[in-house]
Amino acid sequence: LTALTVLELGFNQLTGHIPDSIGNLIALTVLELESNQLTGTIPDWIGNLTALTVLVLKTNQLTGTI
């Protein structure tokens, strides 16, 4: 799965924290997790996804900065 480039999981009623395993998807260019029920802080590893051009986290209960 490390070659995965797009992960769109918005509007799925996901709960809990953003899984650290997503940080291993180094080829991601799009990560969309909007309109779920995600909580906790925005993980630091998001900054390591250097291919990422689209990040959508709105309408969750996440805290922190990117």
PDB file of N, CA and C in Angstrom:
ATOM      1  N   LEU A   1       0.793  -1.205   0.000  1.00  0.00           N
ATOM      2  CA  LEU A   1       0.000   0.000   0.000  1.00  0.00           C
ATOM      3  C   LEU A   1       0.837   1.271   0.000  1.00  0.00           C
ATOM      4  N   THR A   2       2.149   1.151   0.105  1.00  0.00           N
ATOM      5  CA  THR A   2       2.967   2.359   0.153  1.00  0.00           C
ATOM      6  C   THR A   2       2.908   3.139  -1.152  1.00  0.00           C
ATOM      7  N   ALA A   3       2.421   2.531  -2.235  1.00  0.00           N
ATOM      8  CA  ALA A   3       2.291   3.220  -3.518  1.00  0.00           C
ATOM      9  C   ALA A   3       0.951   3.949  -3.659  1.00  0.00           C
ATOM     10  N   LEU A   4       0.078   3.823  -2.675  1.00  0.00           N
ATOM     11  CA  LEU A   4      -1.232   4.482  -2.716  1.00  0.00           C
ATOM     12  C   LEU A   4      -1.060   5.996  -2.810  1.00  0.00           C
ATOM     13  N   THR A   5      -1.759   6.623  -3.749  1.00  0.00           N
ATOM     14  CA  THR A   5      -1.607   8.068  -3.936  1.00  0.00           C
ATOM     15  C   THR A   5      -2.817   8.868  -3.469  1.00  0.00           C
ATOM     16  N   VAL A   6      -3.991   8.268  -3.426  1.00  0.00           N
ATOM     17  CA  VAL A   6      -5.210   8.991  -3.028  1.00  0.00           C
ATOM     18  C   VAL A   6      -5.947   8.169  -1.976  1.00  0.00           C
ATOM     19  N   LEU A   7      -6.257   8.820  -0.852  1.00  0.00           N
ATOM     20  CA  LEU A   7      -7.052   8.191   0.199  1.00  0.00           C
ATOM     21  C   LEU A   7      -8.172   9.154   0.567  1.00  0.00           C
ATOM     22  N   GLU A   8      -9.382   8.811   0.157  1.00  0.00           N
ATOM     23  CA  GLU A   8     -10.562   9.644   0.408  1.00  0.00           C
ATOM     24  C   GLU A   8     -11.529   8.861   1.292  1.00  0.00           C
ATOM     25  N   LEU A   9     -11.623   9.263   2.554  1.00  0.00           N
ATOM     26  CA  LEU A   9     -12.489   8.582   3.510  1.00  0.00           C
ATOM     27  C   LEU A   9     -13.443   9.544   4.198  1.00  0.00           C
ATOM     28  N   GLY A  10     -13.780  10.615   3.529  1.00  0.00           N
ATOM     29  CA  GLY A  10     -14.704  11.592   4.085  1.00  0.00           C
ATOM     30  C   GLY A  10     -16.114  11.042   4.172  1.00  0.00           C
ATOM     31  N   PHE A  11     -16.891  11.599   5.112  1.00  0.00           N
ATOM     32  CA  PHE A  11     -18.319  11.273   5.265  1.00  0.00           C
ATOM     33  C   PHE A  11     -18.555   9.794   5.557  1.00  0.00           C
ATOM     34  N   ASN A  12     -17.702   9.199   6.395  1.00  0.00           N
ATOM     35  CA  ASN A  12     -17.824   7.777   6.733  1.00  0.00           C
ATOM     36  C   ASN A  12     -18.063   7.526   8.212  1.00  0.00           C
ATOM     37  N   GLN A  13     -18.297   8.559   8.995  1.00  0.00           N
ATOM     38  CA  GLN A  13     -18.538   8.434  10.428  1.00  0.00           C
ATOM     39  C   GLN A  13     -17.390   7.723  11.150  1.00  0.00           C
ATOM     40  N   LEU A  14     -16.161   7.950  10.685  1.00  0.00           N
ATOM     41  CA  LEU A  14     -14.995   7.384  11.349  1.00  0.00           C
ATOM     42  C   LEU A  14     -14.811   8.065  12.692  1.00  0.00           C
ATOM     43  N   THR A  15     -14.362   7.313  13.693  1.00  0.00           N
ATOM     44  CA  THR A  15     -14.149   7.854  15.029  1.00  0.00           C
ATOM     45  C   THR A  15     -12.728   7.549  15.495  1.00  0.00           C
ATOM     46  N   GLY A  16     -12.304   8.234  16.542  1.00  0.00           N
ATOM     47  CA  GLY A  16     -10.982   7.998  17.107  1.00  0.00           C
ATOM     48  C   GLY A  16      -9.938   8.909  16.498  1.00  0.00           C
ATOM     49  N   HIS A  17      -8.683   8.526  16.669  1.00  0.00           N
ATOM     50  CA  HIS A  17      -7.554   9.302  16.164  1.00  0.00           C
ATOM     51  C   HIS A  17      -7.257   8.931  14.717  1.00  0.00           C
ATOM     52  N   ILE A  18      -6.537   9.794  14.032  1.00  0.00           N
ATOM     53  CA  ILE A  18      -6.033   9.452  12.694  1.00  0.00           C
ATOM     54  C   ILE A  18      -4.959   8.386  12.890  1.00  0.00           C
ATOM     55  N   PRO A  19      -5.096   7.223  12.269  1.00  0.00           N
ATOM     56  CA  PRO A  19      -4.152   6.129  12.495  1.00  0.00           C
ATOM     57  C   PRO A  19      -2.725   6.482  12.048  1.00  0.00           C
ATOM     58  N   ASP A  20      -1.757   6.133  12.880  1.00  0.00           N
ATOM     59  CA  ASP A  20      -0.360   6.380  12.535  1.00  0.00           C
ATOM     60  C   ASP A  20       0.072   5.632  11.281  1.00  0.00           C
ATOM     61  N   SER A  21      -0.592   4.541  10.970  1.00  0.00           N
ATOM     62  CA  SER A  21      -0.223   3.747   9.791  1.00  0.00           C
ATOM     63  C   SER A  21      -0.380   4.537   8.492  1.00  0.00           C
ATOM     64  N   ILE A  22      -1.247   5.547   8.483  1.00  0.00           N
ATOM     65  CA  ILE A  22      -1.388   6.384   7.288  1.00  0.00           C
ATOM     66  C   ILE A  22      -0.068   7.098   7.005  1.00  0.00           C
ATOM     67  N   GLY A  23       0.710   7.358   8.024  1.00  0.00           N
ATOM     68  CA  GLY A  23       2.005   7.997   7.854  1.00  0.00           C
ATOM     69  C   GLY A  23       2.992   7.182   7.046  1.00  0.00           C
ATOM     70  N   ASN A  24       2.721   5.891   6.867  1.00  0.00           N
ATOM     71  CA  ASN A  24       3.586   5.024   6.052  1.00  0.00           C
ATOM     72  C   ASN A  24       3.257   5.097   4.567  1.00  0.00           C
ATOM     73  N   LEU A  25       2.184   5.781   4.223  1.00  0.00           N
ATOM     74  CA  LEU A  25       1.756   5.892   2.822  1.00  0.00           C
ATOM     75  C   LEU A  25       2.495   7.066   2.175  1.00  0.00           C
ATOM     76  N   ILE A  26       3.771   6.875   1.923  1.00  0.00           N
ATOM     77  CA  ILE A  26       4.654   7.976   1.540  1.00  0.00           C
ATOM     78  C   ILE A  26       4.360   8.555   0.158  1.00  0.00           C
ATOM     79  N   ALA A  27       3.605   7.851  -0.667  1.00  0.00           N
ATOM     80  CA  ALA A  27       3.283   8.352  -2.008  1.00  0.00           C
ATOM     81  C   ALA A  27       1.978   9.145  -2.042  1.00  0.00           C
ATOM     82  N   LEU A  28       1.313   9.295  -0.895  1.00  0.00           N
ATOM     83  CA  LEU A  28       0.029  10.002  -0.877  1.00  0.00           C
ATOM     84  C   LEU A  28       0.160  11.418  -1.423  1.00  0.00           C
ATOM     85  N   THR A  29      -0.725  11.739  -2.354  1.00  0.00           N
ATOM     86  CA  THR A  29      -0.831  13.111  -2.838  1.00  0.00           C
ATOM     87  C   THR A  29      -2.126  13.756  -2.347  1.00  0.00           C
ATOM     88  N   VAL A  30      -3.128  12.932  -2.026  1.00  0.00           N
ATOM     89  CA  VAL A  30      -4.425  13.418  -1.552  1.00  0.00           C
ATOM     90  C   VAL A  30      -4.833  12.627  -0.316  1.00  0.00           C
ATOM     91  N   LEU A  31      -5.120  13.337   0.766  1.00  0.00           N
ATOM     92  CA  LEU A  31      -5.651  12.728   1.982  1.00  0.00           C
ATOM     93  C   LEU A  31      -6.875  13.530   2.401  1.00  0.00           C
ATOM     94  N   GLU A  32      -8.040  12.926   2.250  1.00  0.00           N
ATOM     95  CA  GLU A  32      -9.295  13.589   2.586  1.00  0.00           C
ATOM     96  C   GLU A  32     -10.017  12.773   3.654  1.00  0.00           C
ATOM     97  N   LEU A  33     -10.147  13.367   4.836  1.00  0.00           N
ATOM     98  CA  LEU A  33     -10.802  12.717   5.973  1.00  0.00           C
ATOM     99  C   LEU A  33     -11.923  13.582   6.537  1.00  0.00           C
ATOM    100  N   GLU A  34     -12.452  14.469   5.726  1.00  0.00           N
ATOM    101  CA  GLU A  34     -13.421  15.448   6.221  1.00  0.00           C
ATOM    102  C   GLU A  34     -14.749  14.822   6.624  1.00  0.00           C
ATOM    103  N   SER A  35     -15.432  15.550   7.503  1.00  0.00           N
ATOM    104  CA  SER A  35     -16.793  15.211   7.933  1.00  0.00           C
ATOM    105  C   SER A  35     -16.903  13.808   8.518  1.00  0.00           C
ATOM    106  N   ASN A  36     -15.993  13.517   9.433  1.00  0.00           N
ATOM    107  CA  ASN A  36     -16.069  12.304  10.237  1.00  0.00           C
ATOM    108  C   ASN A  36     -16.181  12.734  11.689  1.00  0.00           C
ATOM    109  N   GLN A  37     -15.831  11.876  12.596  1.00  0.00           N
ATOM    110  CA  GLN A  37     -15.846  12.198  14.019  1.00  0.00           C
ATOM    111  C   GLN A  37     -14.465  11.937  14.616  1.00  0.00           C
ATOM    112  N   LEU A  38     -13.430  12.322  13.878  1.00  0.00           N
ATOM    113  CA  LEU A  38     -12.064  12.101  14.325  1.00  0.00           C
ATOM    114  C   LEU A  38     -11.711  13.073  15.437  1.00  0.00           C
ATOM    115  N   THR A  39     -10.931  12.601  16.404  1.00  0.00           N
ATOM    116  CA  THR A  39     -10.569  13.400  17.571  1.00  0.00           C
ATOM    117  C   THR A  39      -9.057  13.341  17.780  1.00  0.00           C
ATOM    118  N   GLY A  40      -8.593  14.150  18.701  1.00  0.00           N
ATOM    119  CA  GLY A  40      -7.174  14.156  19.039  1.00  0.00           C
ATOM    120  C   GLY A  40      -6.428  15.244  18.291  1.00  0.00           C
ATOM    121  N   THR A  41      -5.121  15.155  18.323  1.00  0.00           N
ATOM    122  CA  THR A  41      -4.293  16.153  17.656  1.00  0.00           C
ATOM    123  C   THR A  41      -3.954  15.703  16.242  1.00  0.00           C
ATOM    124  N   ILE A  42      -3.703  16.671  15.398  1.00  0.00           N
ATOM    125  CA  ILE A  42      -3.247  16.372  14.041  1.00  0.00           C
ATOM    126  C   ILE A  42      -1.826  15.813  14.167  1.00  0.00           C
ATOM    127  N   PRO A  43      -1.574  14.620  13.666  1.00  0.00           N
ATOM    128  CA  PRO A  43      -0.279  13.979  13.873  1.00  0.00           C
ATOM    129  C   PRO A  43       0.876  14.734  13.204  1.00  0.00           C
ATOM    130  N   ASP A  44       2.018  14.749  13.878  1.00  0.00           N
ATOM    131  CA  ASP A  44       3.213  15.392  13.327  1.00  0.00           C
ATOM    132  C   ASP A  44       3.673  14.749  12.024  1.00  0.00           C
ATOM    133  N   TRP A  45       3.442  13.444  11.867  1.00  0.00           N
ATOM    134  CA  TRP A  45       3.931  12.749  10.680  1.00  0.00           C
ATOM    135  C   TRP A  45       3.290  13.248   9.388  1.00  0.00           C
ATOM    136  N   ILE A  46       2.199  13.987   9.465  1.00  0.00           N
ATOM    137  CA  ILE A  46       1.590  14.538   8.243  1.00  0.00           C
ATOM    138  C   ILE A  46       2.599  15.416   7.513  1.00  0.00           C
ATOM    139  N   GLY A  47       3.443  16.099   8.259  1.00  0.00           N
ATOM    140  CA  GLY A  47       4.480  16.925   7.643  1.00  0.00           C
ATOM    141  C   GLY A  47       5.533  16.125   6.894  1.00  0.00           C
ATOM    142  N   ASN A  48       5.611  14.833   7.139  1.00  0.00           N
ATOM    143  CA  ASN A  48       6.579  13.974   6.446  1.00  0.00           C
ATOM    144  C   ASN A  48       6.041  13.419   5.131  1.00  0.00           C
ATOM    145  N   LEU A  49       4.765  13.631   4.860  1.00  0.00           N
ATOM    146  CA  LEU A  49       4.174  13.167   3.598  1.00  0.00           C
ATOM    147  C   LEU A  49       4.486  14.215   2.529  1.00  0.00           C
ATOM    148  N   THR A  50       5.686  14.175   2.011  1.00  0.00           N
ATOM    149  CA  THR A  50       6.193  15.243   1.150  1.00  0.00           C
ATOM    150  C   THR A  50       5.506  15.310  -0.213  1.00  0.00           C
ATOM    151  N   ALA A  51       4.842  14.248  -0.641  1.00  0.00           N
ATOM    152  CA  ALA A  51       4.129  14.267  -1.926  1.00  0.00           C
ATOM    153  C   ALA A  51       2.719  14.839  -1.784  1.00  0.00           C
ATOM    154  N   LEU A  52       2.282  15.049  -0.547  1.00  0.00           N
ATOM    155  CA  LEU A  52       0.909  15.487  -0.280  1.00  0.00           C
ATOM    156  C   LEU A  52       0.661  16.892  -0.822  1.00  0.00           C
ATOM    157  N   THR A  53      -0.354  17.007  -1.680  1.00  0.00           N
ATOM    158  CA  THR A  53      -0.722  18.313  -2.236  1.00  0.00           C
ATOM    159  C   THR A  53      -2.121  18.740  -1.795  1.00  0.00           C
ATOM    160  N   VAL A  54      -2.955  17.776  -1.368  1.00  0.00           N
ATOM    161  CA  VAL A  54      -4.307  18.075  -0.901  1.00  0.00           C
ATOM    162  C   VAL A  54      -4.511  17.404   0.448  1.00  0.00           C
ATOM    163  N   LEU A  55      -4.861  18.202   1.449  1.00  0.00           N
ATOM    164  CA  LEU A  55      -5.151  17.694   2.788  1.00  0.00           C
ATOM    165  C   LEU A  55      -6.451  18.334   3.261  1.00  0.00           C
ATOM    166  N   VAL A  56      -7.470  17.505   3.512  1.00  0.00           N
ATOM    167  CA  VAL A  56      -8.764  18.010   3.950  1.00  0.00           C
ATOM    168  C   VAL A  56      -9.144  17.288   5.247  1.00  0.00           C
ATOM    169  N   LEU A  57      -9.177  18.053   6.343  1.00  0.00           N
ATOM    170  CA  LEU A  57      -9.489  17.499   7.657  1.00  0.00           C
ATOM    171  C   LEU A  57     -10.682  18.193   8.309  1.00  0.00           C
ATOM    172  N   LYS A  58     -11.334  19.071   7.582  1.00  0.00           N
ATOM    173  CA  LYS A  58     -12.411  19.886   8.181  1.00  0.00           C
ATOM    174  C   LYS A  58     -13.573  19.047   8.686  1.00  0.00           C
ATOM    175  N   THR A  59     -14.330  19.636   9.591  1.00  0.00           N
ATOM    176  CA  THR A  59     -15.529  19.053  10.179  1.00  0.00           C
ATOM    177  C   THR A  59     -15.205  17.755  10.924  1.00  0.00           C
ATOM    178  N   ASN A  60     -14.194  17.824  11.758  1.00  0.00           N
ATOM    179  CA  ASN A  60     -13.831  16.798  12.731  1.00  0.00           C
ATOM    180  C   ASN A  60     -13.579  17.532  14.044  1.00  0.00           C
ATOM    181  N   GLN A  61     -13.161  16.822  15.063  1.00  0.00           N
ATOM    182  CA  GLN A  61     -12.819  17.442  16.339  1.00  0.00           C
ATOM    183  C   GLN A  61     -11.312  17.347  16.577  1.00  0.00           C
ATOM    184  N   LEU A  62     -10.544  17.720  15.570  1.00  0.00           N
ATOM    185  CA  LEU A  62      -9.090  17.664  15.651  1.00  0.00           C
ATOM    186  C   LEU A  62      -8.532  18.971  16.180  1.00  0.00           C
ATOM    187  N   THR A  63      -7.391  18.886  16.843  1.00  0.00           N
ATOM    188  CA  THR A  63      -6.727  20.068  17.372  1.00  0.00           C
ATOM    189  C   THR A  63      -5.285  20.089  16.890  1.00  0.00           C
ATOM    190  N   GLY A  64      -4.661  21.230  17.033  1.00  0.00           N
ATOM    191  CA  GLY A  64      -3.259  21.367  16.673  1.00  0.00           C
ATOM    192  C   GLY A  64      -3.062  22.104  15.372  1.00  0.00           C
ATOM    193  N   THR A  65      -1.803  22.194  14.976  1.00  0.00           N
ATOM    194  CA  THR A  65      -1.443  22.905  13.748  1.00  0.00           C
ATOM    195  C   THR A  65      -0.739  21.958  12.788  1.00  0.00           C
ATOM    196  N   ILE A  66      -0.663  22.413  11.565  1.00  0.00           N
ATOM    197  CA  ILE A  66       0.011  21.619  10.529  1.00  0.00           C
ATOM    198  C   ILE A  66       1.333  22.291  10.197  1.00  0.00           C
TER     199      ILE A  66
END
